[in-house]
Coordinates of C-alpha atoms and ligand atoms in Angstrom, one line a residue:
X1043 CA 22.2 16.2 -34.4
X1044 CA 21.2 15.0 -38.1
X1045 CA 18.4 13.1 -36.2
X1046 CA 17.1 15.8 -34.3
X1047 CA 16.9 18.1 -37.3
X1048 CA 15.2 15.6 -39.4
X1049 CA 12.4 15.1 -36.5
X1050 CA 11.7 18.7 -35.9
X1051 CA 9.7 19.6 -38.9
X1052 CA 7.3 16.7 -37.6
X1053 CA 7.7 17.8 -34.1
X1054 CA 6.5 21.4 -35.3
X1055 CA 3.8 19.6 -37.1
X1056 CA 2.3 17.9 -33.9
X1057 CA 2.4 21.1 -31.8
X1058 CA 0.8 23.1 -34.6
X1059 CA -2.2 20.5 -34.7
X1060 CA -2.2 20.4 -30.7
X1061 CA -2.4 24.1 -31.0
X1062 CA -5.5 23.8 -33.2
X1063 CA -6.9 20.8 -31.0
X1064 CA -6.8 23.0 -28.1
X1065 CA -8.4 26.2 -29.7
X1066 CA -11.2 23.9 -31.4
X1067 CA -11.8 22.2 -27.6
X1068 CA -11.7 25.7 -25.9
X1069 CA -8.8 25.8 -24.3
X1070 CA -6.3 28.0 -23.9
X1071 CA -3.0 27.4 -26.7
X1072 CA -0.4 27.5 -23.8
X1073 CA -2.5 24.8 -22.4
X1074 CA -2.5 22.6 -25.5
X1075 CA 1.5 23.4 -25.9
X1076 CA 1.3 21.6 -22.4
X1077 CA 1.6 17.8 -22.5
X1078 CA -1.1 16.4 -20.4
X1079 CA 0.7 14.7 -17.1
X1080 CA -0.9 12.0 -15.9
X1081 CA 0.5 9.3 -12.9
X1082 CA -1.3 6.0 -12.5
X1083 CA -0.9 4.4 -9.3
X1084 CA -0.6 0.6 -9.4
X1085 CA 0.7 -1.3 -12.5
X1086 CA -2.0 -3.8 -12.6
X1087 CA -4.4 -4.9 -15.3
X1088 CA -7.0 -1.5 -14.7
X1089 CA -3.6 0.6 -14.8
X1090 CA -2.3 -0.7 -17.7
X1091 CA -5.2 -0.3 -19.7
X1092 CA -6.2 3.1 -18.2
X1093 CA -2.1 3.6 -19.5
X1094 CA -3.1 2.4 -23.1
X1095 CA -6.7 4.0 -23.4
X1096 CA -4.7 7.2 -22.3
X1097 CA -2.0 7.6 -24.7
X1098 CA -4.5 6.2 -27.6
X1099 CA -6.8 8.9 -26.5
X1100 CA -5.1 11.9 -25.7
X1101 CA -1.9 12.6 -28.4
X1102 CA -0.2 14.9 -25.8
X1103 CA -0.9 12.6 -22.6
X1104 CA 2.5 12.0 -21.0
X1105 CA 1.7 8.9 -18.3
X1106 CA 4.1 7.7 -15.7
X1107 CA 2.8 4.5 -14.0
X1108 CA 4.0 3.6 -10.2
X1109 CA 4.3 0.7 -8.4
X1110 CA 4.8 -0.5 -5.0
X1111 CA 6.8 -3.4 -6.4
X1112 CA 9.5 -3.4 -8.4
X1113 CA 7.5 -5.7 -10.5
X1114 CA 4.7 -4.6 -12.7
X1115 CA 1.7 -6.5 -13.9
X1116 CA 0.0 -6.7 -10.4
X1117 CA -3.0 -9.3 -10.3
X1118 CA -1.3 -11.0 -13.2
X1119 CA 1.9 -11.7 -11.8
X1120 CA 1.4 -12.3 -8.2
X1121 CA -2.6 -13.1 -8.9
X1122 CA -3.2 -14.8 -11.5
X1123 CA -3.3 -19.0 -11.0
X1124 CA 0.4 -20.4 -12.5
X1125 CA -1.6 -23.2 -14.1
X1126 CA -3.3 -20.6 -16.5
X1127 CA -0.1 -19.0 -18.5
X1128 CA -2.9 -18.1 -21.2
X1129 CA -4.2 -15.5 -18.9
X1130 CA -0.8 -13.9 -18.1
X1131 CA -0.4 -13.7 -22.3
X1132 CA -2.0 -9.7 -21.6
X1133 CA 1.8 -8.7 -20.2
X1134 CA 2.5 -9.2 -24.2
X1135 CA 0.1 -6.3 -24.8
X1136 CA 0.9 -4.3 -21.5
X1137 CA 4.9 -4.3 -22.0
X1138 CA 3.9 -2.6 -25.4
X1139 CA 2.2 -0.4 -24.0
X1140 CA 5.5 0.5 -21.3
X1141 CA 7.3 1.2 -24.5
X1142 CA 5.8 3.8 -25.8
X1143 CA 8.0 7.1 -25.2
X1144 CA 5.2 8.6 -23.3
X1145 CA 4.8 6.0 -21.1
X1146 CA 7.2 5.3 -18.3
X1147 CA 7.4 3.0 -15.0
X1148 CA 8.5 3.7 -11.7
X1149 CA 8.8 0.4 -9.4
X1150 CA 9.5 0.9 -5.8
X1151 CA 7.3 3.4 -5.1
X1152 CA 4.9 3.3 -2.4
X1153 CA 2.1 5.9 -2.5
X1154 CA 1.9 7.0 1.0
X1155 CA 5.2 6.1 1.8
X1156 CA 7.6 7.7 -0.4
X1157 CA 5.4 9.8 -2.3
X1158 CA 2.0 11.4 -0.8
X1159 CA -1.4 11.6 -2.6
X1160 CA -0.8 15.5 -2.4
X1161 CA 2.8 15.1 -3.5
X1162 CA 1.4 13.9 -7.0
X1163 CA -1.6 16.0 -7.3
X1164 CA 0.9 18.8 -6.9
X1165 CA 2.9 17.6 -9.7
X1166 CA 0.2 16.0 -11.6
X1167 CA -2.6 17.2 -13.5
X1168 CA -4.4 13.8 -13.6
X1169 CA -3.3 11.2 -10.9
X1170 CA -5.5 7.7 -11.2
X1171 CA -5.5 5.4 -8.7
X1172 CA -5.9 1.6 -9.6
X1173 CA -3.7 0.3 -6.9
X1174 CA -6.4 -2.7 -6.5
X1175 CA -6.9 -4.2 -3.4
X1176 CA -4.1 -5.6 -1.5
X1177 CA -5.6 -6.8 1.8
X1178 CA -8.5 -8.7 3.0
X1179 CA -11.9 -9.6 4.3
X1180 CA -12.4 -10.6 7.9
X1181 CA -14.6 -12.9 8.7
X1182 CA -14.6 -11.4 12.4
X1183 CA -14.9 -14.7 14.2
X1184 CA -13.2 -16.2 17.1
X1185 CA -10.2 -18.0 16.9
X1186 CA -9.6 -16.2 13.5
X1187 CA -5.8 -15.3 14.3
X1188 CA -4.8 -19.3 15.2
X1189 CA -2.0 -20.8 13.5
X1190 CA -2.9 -22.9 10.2
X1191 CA -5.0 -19.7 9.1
X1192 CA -4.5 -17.8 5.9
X1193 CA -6.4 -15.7 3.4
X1194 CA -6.3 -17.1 0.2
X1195 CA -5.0 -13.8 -1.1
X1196 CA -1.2 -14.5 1.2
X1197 CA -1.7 -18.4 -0.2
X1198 CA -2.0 -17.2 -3.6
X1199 CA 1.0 -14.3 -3.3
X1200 CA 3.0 -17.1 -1.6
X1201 CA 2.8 -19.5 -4.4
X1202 CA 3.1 -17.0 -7.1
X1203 CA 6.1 -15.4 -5.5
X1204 CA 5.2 -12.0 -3.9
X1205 CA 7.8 -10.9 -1.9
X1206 CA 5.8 -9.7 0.9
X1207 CA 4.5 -13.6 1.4
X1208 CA 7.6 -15.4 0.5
X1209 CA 8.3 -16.2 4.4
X1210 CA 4.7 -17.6 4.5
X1211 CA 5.5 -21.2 4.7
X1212 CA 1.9 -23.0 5.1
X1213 CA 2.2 -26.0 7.4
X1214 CA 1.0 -28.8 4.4
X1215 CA 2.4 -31.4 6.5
X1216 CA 0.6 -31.3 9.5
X1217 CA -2.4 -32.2 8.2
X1218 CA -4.7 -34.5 5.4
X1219 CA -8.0 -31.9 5.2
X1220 CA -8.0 -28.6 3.9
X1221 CA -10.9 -25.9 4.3
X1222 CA -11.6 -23.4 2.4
X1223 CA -14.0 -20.7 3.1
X1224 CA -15.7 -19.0 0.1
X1225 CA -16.6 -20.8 -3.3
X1226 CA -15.6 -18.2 -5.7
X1227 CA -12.8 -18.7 -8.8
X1228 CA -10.4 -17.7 -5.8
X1229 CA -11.5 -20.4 -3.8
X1230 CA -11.4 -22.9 -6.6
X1231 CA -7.8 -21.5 -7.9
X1232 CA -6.0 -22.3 -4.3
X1233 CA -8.2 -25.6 -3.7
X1234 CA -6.6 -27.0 -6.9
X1235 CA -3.1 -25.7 -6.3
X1236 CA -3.5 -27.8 -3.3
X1237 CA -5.1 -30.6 -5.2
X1238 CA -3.3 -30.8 -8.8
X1239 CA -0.6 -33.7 -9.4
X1240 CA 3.0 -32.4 -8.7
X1241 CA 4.0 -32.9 -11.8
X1242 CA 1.6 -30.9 -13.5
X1243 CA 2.8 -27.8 -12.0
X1244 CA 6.0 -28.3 -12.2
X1245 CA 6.3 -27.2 -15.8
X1246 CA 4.4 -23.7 -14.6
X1247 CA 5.8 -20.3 -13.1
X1248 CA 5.1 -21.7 -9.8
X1249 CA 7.8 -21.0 -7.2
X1250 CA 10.3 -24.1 -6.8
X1251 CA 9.6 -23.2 -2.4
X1252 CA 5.9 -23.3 -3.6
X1253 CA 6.0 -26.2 -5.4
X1254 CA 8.6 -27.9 -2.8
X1255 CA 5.8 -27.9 -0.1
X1256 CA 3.4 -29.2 -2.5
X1257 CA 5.3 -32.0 -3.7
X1258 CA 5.5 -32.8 0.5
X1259 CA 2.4 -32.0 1.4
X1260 CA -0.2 -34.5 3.2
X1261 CA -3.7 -32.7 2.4
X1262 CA -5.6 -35.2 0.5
X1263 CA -9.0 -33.8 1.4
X1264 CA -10.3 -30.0 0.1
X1265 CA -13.7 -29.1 1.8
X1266 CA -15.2 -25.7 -0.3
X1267 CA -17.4 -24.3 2.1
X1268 CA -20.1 -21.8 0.8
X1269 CA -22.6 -20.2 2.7
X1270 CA -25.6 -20.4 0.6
X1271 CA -26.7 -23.0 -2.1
X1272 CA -24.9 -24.5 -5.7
X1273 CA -26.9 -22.3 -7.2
X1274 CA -25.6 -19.5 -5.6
X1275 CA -21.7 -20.5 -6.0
X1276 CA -19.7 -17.6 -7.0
X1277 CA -17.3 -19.3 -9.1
X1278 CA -17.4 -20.1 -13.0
X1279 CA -18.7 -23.0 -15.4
X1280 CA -14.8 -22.5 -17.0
X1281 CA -13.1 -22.9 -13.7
X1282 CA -15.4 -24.9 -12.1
X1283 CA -14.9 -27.4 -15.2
X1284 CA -11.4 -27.2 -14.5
X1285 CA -11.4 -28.4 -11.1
X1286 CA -14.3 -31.1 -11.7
X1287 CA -11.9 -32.4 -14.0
X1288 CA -8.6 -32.8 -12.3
X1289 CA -7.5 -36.1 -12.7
X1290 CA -6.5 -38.1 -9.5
X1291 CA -9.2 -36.3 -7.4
X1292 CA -12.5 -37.7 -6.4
X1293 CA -15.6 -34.9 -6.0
X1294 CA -18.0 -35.4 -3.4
X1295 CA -21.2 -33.7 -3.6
X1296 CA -24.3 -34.4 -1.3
X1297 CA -27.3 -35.1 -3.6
X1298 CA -29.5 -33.2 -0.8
X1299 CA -28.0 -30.0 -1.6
X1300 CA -28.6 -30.1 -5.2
X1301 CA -32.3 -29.9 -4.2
X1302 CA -33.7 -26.4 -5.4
X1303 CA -36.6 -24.1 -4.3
X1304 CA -38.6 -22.0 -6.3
X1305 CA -36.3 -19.1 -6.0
X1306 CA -33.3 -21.0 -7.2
X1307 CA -34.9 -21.9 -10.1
X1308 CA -35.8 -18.3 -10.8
X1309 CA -32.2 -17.3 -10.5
X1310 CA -31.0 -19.8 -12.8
X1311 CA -33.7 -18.6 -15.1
X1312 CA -32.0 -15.2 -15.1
X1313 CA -28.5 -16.3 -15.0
X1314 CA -27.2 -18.5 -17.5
X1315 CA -23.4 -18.9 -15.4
X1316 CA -25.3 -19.7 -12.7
X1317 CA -27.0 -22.8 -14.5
X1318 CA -23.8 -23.9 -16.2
X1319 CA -22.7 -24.1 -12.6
X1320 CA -25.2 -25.9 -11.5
X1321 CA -25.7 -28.4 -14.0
X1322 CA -21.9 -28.7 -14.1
X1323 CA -22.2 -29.5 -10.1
X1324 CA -25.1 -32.3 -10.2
X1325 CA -23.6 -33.6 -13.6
X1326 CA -20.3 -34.0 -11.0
X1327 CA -22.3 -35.5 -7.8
X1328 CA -23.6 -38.2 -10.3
X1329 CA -20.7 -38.8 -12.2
X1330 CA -18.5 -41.9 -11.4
X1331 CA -14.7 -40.5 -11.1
X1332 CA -11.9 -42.1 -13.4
X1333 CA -8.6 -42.8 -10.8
X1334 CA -4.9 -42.8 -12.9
X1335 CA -3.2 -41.4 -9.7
X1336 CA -1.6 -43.5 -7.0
X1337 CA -2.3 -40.7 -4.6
X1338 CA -6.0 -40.3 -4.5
X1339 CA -7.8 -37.4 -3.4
X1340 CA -10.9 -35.9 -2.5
X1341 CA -12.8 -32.7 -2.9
X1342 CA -16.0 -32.1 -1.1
X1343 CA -18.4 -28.9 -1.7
X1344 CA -19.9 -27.9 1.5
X1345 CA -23.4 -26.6 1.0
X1346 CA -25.4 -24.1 3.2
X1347 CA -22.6 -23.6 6.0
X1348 CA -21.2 -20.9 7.4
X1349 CA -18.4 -20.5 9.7
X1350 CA -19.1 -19.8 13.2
X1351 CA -15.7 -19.7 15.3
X1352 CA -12.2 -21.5 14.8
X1353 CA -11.0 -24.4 17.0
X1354 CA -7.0 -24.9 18.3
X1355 CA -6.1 -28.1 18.4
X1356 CA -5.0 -30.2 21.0
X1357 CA -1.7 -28.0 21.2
X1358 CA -3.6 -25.3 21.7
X1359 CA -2.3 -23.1 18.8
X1360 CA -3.5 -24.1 15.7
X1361 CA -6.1 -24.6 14.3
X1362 CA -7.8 -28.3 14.4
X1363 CA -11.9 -27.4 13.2
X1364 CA -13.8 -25.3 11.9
X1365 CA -17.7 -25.0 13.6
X1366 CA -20.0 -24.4 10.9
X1367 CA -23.8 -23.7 11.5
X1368 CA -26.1 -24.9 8.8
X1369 CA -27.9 -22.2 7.1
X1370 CA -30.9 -22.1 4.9
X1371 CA -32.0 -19.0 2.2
X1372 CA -34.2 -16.4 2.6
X1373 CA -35.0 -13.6 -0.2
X1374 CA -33.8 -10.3 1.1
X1375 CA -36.7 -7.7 -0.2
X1376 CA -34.0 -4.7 0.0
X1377 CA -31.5 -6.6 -2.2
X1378 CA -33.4 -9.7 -4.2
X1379 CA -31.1 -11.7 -3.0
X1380 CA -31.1 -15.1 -1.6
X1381 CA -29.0 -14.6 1.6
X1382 CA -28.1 -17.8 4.6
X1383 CA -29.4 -17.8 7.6
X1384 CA -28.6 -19.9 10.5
X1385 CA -30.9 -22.3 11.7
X1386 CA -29.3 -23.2 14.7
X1387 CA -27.7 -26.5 14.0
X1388 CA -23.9 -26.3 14.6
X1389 CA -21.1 -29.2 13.2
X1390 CA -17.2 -29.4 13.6
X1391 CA -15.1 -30.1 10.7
X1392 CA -11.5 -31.1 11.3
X1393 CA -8.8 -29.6 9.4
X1394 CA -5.5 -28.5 9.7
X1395 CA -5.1 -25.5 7.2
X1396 CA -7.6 -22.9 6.7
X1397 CA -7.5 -20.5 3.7
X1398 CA -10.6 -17.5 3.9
X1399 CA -11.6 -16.9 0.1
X1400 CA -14.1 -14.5 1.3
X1401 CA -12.8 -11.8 -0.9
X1402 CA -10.5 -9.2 -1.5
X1403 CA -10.2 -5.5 0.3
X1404 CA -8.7 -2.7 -1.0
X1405 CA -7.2 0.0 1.9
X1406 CA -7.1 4.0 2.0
X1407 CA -4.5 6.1 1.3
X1408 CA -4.1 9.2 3.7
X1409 CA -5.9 12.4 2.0
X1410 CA -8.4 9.9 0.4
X1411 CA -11.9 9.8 0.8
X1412 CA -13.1 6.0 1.9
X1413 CA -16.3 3.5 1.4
X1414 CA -15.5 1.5 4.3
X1415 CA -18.5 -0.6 4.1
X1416 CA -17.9 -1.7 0.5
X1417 CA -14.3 -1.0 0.5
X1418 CA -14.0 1.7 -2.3
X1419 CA -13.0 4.4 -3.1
X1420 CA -16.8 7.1 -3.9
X1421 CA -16.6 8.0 -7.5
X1422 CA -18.5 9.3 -10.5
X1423 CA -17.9 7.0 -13.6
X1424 CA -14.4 7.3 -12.2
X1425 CA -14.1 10.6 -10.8
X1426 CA -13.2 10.8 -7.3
X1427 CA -15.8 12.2 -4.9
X1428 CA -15.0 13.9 -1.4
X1429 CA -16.9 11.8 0.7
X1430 CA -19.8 9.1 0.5
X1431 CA -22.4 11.9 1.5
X1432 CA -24.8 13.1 -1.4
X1433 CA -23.4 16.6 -1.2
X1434 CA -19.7 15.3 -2.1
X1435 CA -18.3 17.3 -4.5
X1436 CA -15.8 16.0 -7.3
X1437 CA -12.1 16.0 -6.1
X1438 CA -10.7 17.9 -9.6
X1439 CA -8.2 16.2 -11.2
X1440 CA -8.1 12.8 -8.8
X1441 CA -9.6 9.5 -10.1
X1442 CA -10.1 6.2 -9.2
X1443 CA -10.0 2.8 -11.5
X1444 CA -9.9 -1.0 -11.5
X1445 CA -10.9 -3.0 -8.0
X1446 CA -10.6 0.4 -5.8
X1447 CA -13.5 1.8 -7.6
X1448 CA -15.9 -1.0 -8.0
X1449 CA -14.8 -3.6 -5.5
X1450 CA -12.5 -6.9 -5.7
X1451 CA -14.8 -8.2 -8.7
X1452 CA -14.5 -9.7 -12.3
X1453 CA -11.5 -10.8 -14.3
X1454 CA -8.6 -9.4 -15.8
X1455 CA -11.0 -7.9 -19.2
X1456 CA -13.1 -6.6 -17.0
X1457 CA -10.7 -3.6 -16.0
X1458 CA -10.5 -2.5 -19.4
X1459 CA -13.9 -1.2 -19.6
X1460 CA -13.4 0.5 -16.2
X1461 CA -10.6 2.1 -17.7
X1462 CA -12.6 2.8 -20.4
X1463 CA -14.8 5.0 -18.4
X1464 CA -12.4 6.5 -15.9
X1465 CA -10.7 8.0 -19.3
X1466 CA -13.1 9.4 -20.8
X1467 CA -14.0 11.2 -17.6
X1468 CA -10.1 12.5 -18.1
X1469 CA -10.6 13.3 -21.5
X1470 CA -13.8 15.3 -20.3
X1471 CA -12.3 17.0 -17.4
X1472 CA -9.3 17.9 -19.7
X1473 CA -11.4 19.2 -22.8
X1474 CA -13.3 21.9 -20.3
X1475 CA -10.2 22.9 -19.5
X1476 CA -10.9 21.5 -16.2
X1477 CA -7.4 20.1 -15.6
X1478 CA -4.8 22.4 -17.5
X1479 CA -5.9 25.4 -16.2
X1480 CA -3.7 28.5 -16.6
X1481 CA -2.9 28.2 -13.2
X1482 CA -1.8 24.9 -13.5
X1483 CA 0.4 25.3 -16.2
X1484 CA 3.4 24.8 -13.8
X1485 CA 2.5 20.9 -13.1
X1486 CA 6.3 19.4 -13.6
X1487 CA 5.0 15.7 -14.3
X1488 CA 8.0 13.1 -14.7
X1489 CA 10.7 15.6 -14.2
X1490 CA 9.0 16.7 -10.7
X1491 CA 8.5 13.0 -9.9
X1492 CA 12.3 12.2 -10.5
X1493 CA 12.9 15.0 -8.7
X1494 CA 10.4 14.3 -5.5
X1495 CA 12.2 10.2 -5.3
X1496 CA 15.6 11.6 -5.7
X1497 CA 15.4 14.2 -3.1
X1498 CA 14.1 11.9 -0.8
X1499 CA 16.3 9.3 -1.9
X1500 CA 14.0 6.6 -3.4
X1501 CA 15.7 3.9 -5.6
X1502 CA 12.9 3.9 -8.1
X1503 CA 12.9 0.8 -10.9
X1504 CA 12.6 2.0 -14.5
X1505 CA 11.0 -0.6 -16.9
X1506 CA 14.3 -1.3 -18.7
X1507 CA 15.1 -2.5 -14.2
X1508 CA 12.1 -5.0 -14.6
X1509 CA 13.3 -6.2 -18.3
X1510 CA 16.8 -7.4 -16.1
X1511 CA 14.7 -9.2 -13.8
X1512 CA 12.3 -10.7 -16.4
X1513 CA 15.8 -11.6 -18.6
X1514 CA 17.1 -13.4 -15.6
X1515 CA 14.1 -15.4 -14.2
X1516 CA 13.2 -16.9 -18.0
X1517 CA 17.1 -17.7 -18.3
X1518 CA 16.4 -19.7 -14.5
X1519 CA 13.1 -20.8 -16.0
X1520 CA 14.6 -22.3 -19.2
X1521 CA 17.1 -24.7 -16.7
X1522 CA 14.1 -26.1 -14.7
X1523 CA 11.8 -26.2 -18.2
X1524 CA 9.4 -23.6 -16.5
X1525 CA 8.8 -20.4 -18.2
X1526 CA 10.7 -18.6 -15.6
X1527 CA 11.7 -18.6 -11.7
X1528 CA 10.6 -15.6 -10.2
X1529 CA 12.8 -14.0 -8.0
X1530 CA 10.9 -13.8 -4.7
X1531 CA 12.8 -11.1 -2.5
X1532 CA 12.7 -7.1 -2.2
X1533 CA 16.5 -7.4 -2.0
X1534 CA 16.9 -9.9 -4.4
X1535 CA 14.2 -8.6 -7.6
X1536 CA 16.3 -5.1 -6.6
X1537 CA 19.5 -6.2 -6.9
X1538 CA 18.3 -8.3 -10.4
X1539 CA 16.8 -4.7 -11.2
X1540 CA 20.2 -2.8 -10.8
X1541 CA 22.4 -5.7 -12.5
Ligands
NAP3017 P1 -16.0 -13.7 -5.0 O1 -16.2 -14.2 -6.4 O2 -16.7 -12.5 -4.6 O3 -16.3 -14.9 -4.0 C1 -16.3 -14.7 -2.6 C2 -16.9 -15.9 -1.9 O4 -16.8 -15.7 -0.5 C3 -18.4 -16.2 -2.2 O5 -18.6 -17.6 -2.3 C4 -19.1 -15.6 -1.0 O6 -20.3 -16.1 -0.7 C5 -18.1 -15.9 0.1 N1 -18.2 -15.1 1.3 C6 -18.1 -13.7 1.3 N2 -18.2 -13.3 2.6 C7 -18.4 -14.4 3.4 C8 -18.6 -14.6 4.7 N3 -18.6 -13.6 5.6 N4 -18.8 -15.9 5.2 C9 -18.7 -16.9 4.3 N5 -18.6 -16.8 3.0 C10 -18.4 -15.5 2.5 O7 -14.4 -13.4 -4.8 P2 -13.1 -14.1 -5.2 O8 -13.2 -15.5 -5.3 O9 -12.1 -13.5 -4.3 O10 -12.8 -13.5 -6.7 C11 -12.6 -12.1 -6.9 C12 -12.9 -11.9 -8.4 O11 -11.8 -12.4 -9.2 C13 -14.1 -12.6 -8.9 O12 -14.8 -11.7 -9.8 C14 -13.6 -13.8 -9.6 O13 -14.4 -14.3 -10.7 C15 -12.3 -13.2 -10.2 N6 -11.3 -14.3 -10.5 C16 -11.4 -14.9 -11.7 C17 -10.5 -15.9 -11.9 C18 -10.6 -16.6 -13.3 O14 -11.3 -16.1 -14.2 N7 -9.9 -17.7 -13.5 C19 -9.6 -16.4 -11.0 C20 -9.6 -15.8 -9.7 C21 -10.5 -14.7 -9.5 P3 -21.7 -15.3 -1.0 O15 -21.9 -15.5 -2.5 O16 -22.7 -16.0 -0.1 O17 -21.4 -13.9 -0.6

């Protein structure tokens, strides 16, 4: 009681200066008595930060985040490569940003299935979306559905521990050549998670089934296949260096496809990453390769291929080639770019495991206007338009952030200046009294969530749930001398959850 009496007079303080805030901004004082109730939906990197530029922002901005996963972190957790902990250091910043008191987390909640978009626009006055981009490109090719064939986006959940890919089980033993399609940082992430010695991983949050299957695995060759040139790789020089450098592998390069034209040389002259990565790949064709492994192995770029169809094997099943056509560039006028074309020649390459880099898709919700081409979601420096068409009109109070809003590209910094700009949009929208209108007033935030998941029975996962399962997969961690375990199950992360 003490406590509460002591905190009023600053309490009282705050709402007086909210009240002047809100006269000086022109809006009404019942609004600015009003905390401003925002949901996030998706707990990744772009809804973390659009949490934390939120509550820095806006003084009475009270921000629930939810999650589909019990888990929060998205890309970083179930993402983000196990050999690079310094990325994942962010979940430092982001777990600070969870414990401010008006911030919370709800894991366990699907948007779509336990809560509708309308549901929280009713009960929010801001709902963002930054639920990323949990699905994939097709390549739309025959054969595509064979055994042996996997995004690299189920690859990369199954060795980081999602537990919607934990049942995955990659055949690594049926087999000695790997392809993967795309030559991105994806590509490059799951070519050397295949690739790296054992023992190197083994000291990383890599799941112990993950690194199991490794340890037996009989892939000793990697093809990277891309489409277009080396100087059109989509990867980075930091990654790429990575890889060039691993330290029982042996990198094949054709000299022939270091060869440039004209209009490679003017795209290196206007890209400096793409020079790094092209030096760094002829440095790499040239370079003799230092052997301290028993168990050579290889990695060979693929230049100017694309895949054509997907052969079964002789059981008929899975897949046993890949049939590539040999492309050659051609300057697009529309775009500038330098896009493949096929010239007609056609090879087989033999593998036994496929993994499609080709990119990530994100999917619509129901009541949600769609980009189907580029697989996001229209907006206006965040704000959510009603259709692609140029007479949409902006969806008030609805807004969109992170990979659903500029599609499945950049790293894990580059969501914060997305949430950058879908904020201040907010902080617009709320200042023109855009979102707290009288009208409005009645918008329940975190009370009318609780009460939506709890009349519809939802077991929702607080943060202080995740803190359990984070306790008990470093305490697992610390016996295998890996930072953690991760618990890989819906049943089991929610029974670590309710502990
Ligand atoms: P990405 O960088 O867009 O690469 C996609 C690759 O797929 C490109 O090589 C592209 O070739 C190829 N591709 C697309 N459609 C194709 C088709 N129909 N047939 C053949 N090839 C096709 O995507 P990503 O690798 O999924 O990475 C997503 C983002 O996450 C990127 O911004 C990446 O840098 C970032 N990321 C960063 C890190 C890190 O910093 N360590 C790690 C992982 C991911 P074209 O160029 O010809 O289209």
């Amino acid at each position: 009681m003490a406590r509460d009496l002591r905190l009023l007079p600053r309490a009282v303080g705050r709402l007086r200066s909210l009240l002047a805030l809100g006269a000086t901004r022109g809006f009404s004082a019942a609004a600015a008595a009003e905390p401003l109730h925002v949901c996030v939906v998706g707990s990744g990197p772009a809804g973390f930060y659009t949490a934390d530029r939120l509550l820095k922002g806006h003084e009475g901005a009270q921000v629930d985040i939810i999650d589909r996963l019990p888990t929060p972190f998205g890309l970083v957790r179930s993402g983000v490569a196990p050999d690079h902990p310094e990325t994942k250091i962010v979940v430092n910043q982001f777990s600070r940003v969870a414990a401010n008191g008006r911030c919370s987390f709800f894991g366990n909640v699907t948007l779509g299935r336990d809560i509708s978009l309308s549901e929280l626009r009713e009960t929010y006055h801001a709902v963002v979306l930054a639920y990323g981009a949990e699905s994939d490109r097709s390549l739309g090719i025959p054969g595509e559905d064979l055994k042996g064939i996997h995004s690299a986006r189920e690859f990369v959940w199954w060795y980081n521990g999602h537990p919607d890919m934990c049942n995955l089980s990659p055949d690594l033993k049926n087999t000695e050549s790997a392809v993967v399609l795309g030559q991105g940082n994806v590509a490059l992430d799951v070519a050397r998670i295949l690739l790296r010695c054992k023992s190197e991983l083994a000291t990383t949050d890599i799941t112990e089934y993950a690194l199991d299957a490794l340890h037996d695995s009989r892939i000793r060759k990697v093809y990277l296949v891309g489409r277009r040139g080396p100087v059109q790789a989509a990867c980075t020089a930091k990654e790429l260096r990575e890889i060039l450098g691993l330290k029982n592998v042996r990198v094949c390069i054709k000299e022939a496809d270091l060869v440039t034209s004209p209009a490679d040389e003017e795209e290196m002259r206007n890209s400096r990453i793409q020079r790094r990565v092209y030096e760094l790949l002829s440095k790499a064709a040239s370079a003799p390769k230092d052997i301290n492994c028993n168990d050579q192995k290889e990695l060979h770029f693929v230049f100017f291929r694309r895949p054509i169809r997907f052969i079964p094997s002789e059981n008929g099943s899975t897949v046993g080639a890949v049939e590539l056509e040999k492309t050659t560039l051609k300057g697009d006028e529309v775009t500038g770019r330098q896009l493949a074309v096929g010239t007609g020649e056609f090879e087989d390459l033999k593998c036994g495991l496929v993994l499609k880099s080709i990119g990530y898709r994100s999917l619509p919700v129901q009541g949600l206007a769609f980009d189907k081409n580029r697989g996001v979601v229209p907006n206006l420096r965040g704000k959510v338009l009603s259709s692609e068409s140029e007479t949409a009109t902006v969806e008030t109070g609805l807004y969109v952030v992170g990979w659903l809003k500029r599609g499945p590209t950049g790293i894990v910094a580059t969501n914060l200046h997305c949430a950058e700009e879908t904020v201040a949009s907010i902080l617009e929208d709320d200042t023109k009294g855009v979102l707290r209108a009288p009208s409005d007033l009645k918008k329940h935030g975190r009370a009318g969530l609780v009460e939506i998941l709890e009349q519809k029975n939802v077991r929702f996962v607080p943060f202080s749930g995740w803190e359990k399962i984070d306790s008990k997969e470093k305490t697992a961690g610390q016996l295998r001398n890996k930072p953690r375990e991760k618990i890989t199950t819906w049943d089991g992360l929610q029974r670590a959850a309710n502990e």
